[in-house]
Tab-separated table of C-alpha atoms in Angstrom:
chain	number	residue	atom	x	y	z
M	30	MET	CA	0.000	0.000	0.000
M	31	ARG	CA	2.707	2.436	0.905
M	32	GLY	CA	4.203	1.889	-2.537
M	33	LEU	CA	1.178	3.377	-4.273
M	34	ARG	CA	1.696	6.793	-5.789
M	35	GLU	CA	-0.003	9.717	-4.135
M	36	PRO	CA	-2.742	10.403	-3.347
M	37	TYR	CA	-3.731	6.729	-3.510
M	38	GLY	CA	-1.172	5.505	-0.993
M	39	LYS	CA	-2.232	7.957	1.688
M	40	ILE	CA	-5.938	7.301	1.122
M	41	ALA	CA	-5.391	3.524	1.241
M	42	VAL	CA	-3.399	3.704	4.482
M	43	LEU	CA	-6.035	5.849	6.159
M	44	TYR	CA	-8.834	3.539	5.018
M	45	PHE	CA	-7.329	0.057	5.347
M	46	LEU	CA	-4.762	0.423	8.115
M	47	GLU	CA	-6.263	3.178	10.241
M	48	HIS	CA	-9.881	2.064	9.623
M	49	ARG	CA	-11.155	5.566	8.951
M	50	GLU	CA	-14.425	6.327	7.165
M	51	THR	CA	-14.323	8.146	3.837
M	52	ALA	CA	-15.992	11.254	5.320
M	53	GLU	CA	-13.277	11.452	7.972
M	54	ILE	CA	-10.540	10.951	5.372
M	55	ALA	CA	-12.069	13.740	3.287
M	56	LYS	CA	-11.741	16.132	6.226
M	57	LEU	CA	-8.170	15.025	6.953
M	58	VAL	CA	-6.958	15.506	3.377
M	59	ASP	CA	-9.208	18.524	2.681
M	60	ARG	CA	-10.971	16.996	-0.305
M	61	PRO	CA	-14.630	16.387	-1.091
M	62	PRO	CA	-15.949	12.961	-0.010
M	63	ALA	CA	-16.733	12.066	-3.641
M	64	THR	CA	-13.078	12.667	-4.556
M	65	VAL	CA	-11.917	10.458	-1.701
M	66	ASN	CA	-14.314	7.726	-2.830
M	67	SER	CA	-12.912	7.930	-6.364
M	68	GLN	CA	-9.343	7.842	-5.094
M	69	LEU	CA	-10.144	4.893	-2.850
M	70	TRP	CA	-11.676	3.034	-5.792
M	71	ARG	CA	-8.524	3.683	-7.825
M	72	ALA	CA	-6.300	2.600	-4.914
M	73	LYS	CA	-8.200	-0.695	-4.680
M	74	LEU	CA	-7.748	-1.232	-8.407
M	75	LEU	CA	-4.005	-0.571	-8.177
M	76	LEU	CA	-3.685	-2.925	-5.199
M	77	ARG	CA	-5.522	-5.676	-7.106
M	78	GLN	CA	-3.083	-5.220	-9.990
M	79	GLN	CA	-0.097	-5.482	-7.636
M	80	ILE	CA	-1.465	-8.680	-6.075
M	81	THR	CA	-2.141	-10.210	-9.487
M	82	GLU	CA	1.385	-9.378	-10.693
M	83	ARG	CA	2.956	-10.900	-7.570
M	84	ARG	CA	0.893	-14.077	-7.916
M	85	GLN	CA	1.968	-14.462	-11.545
M	86	LYS	CA	5.623	-14.213	-10.534
M	87	GLU	CA	5.275	-17.062	-8.025
């Protein structure tokens, strides 16, 4: 997660590791909740791609 480019890495850490709600993340990063939701969706997509690539290497 920490390897994701910004802003996706920060959003993913706040959501997955710190268990924060998207509304709370929006306040912390000073962005609209809809933007945070979009960035979280993109972060999940990037994480899925990383997992798939690692599995293919094994």
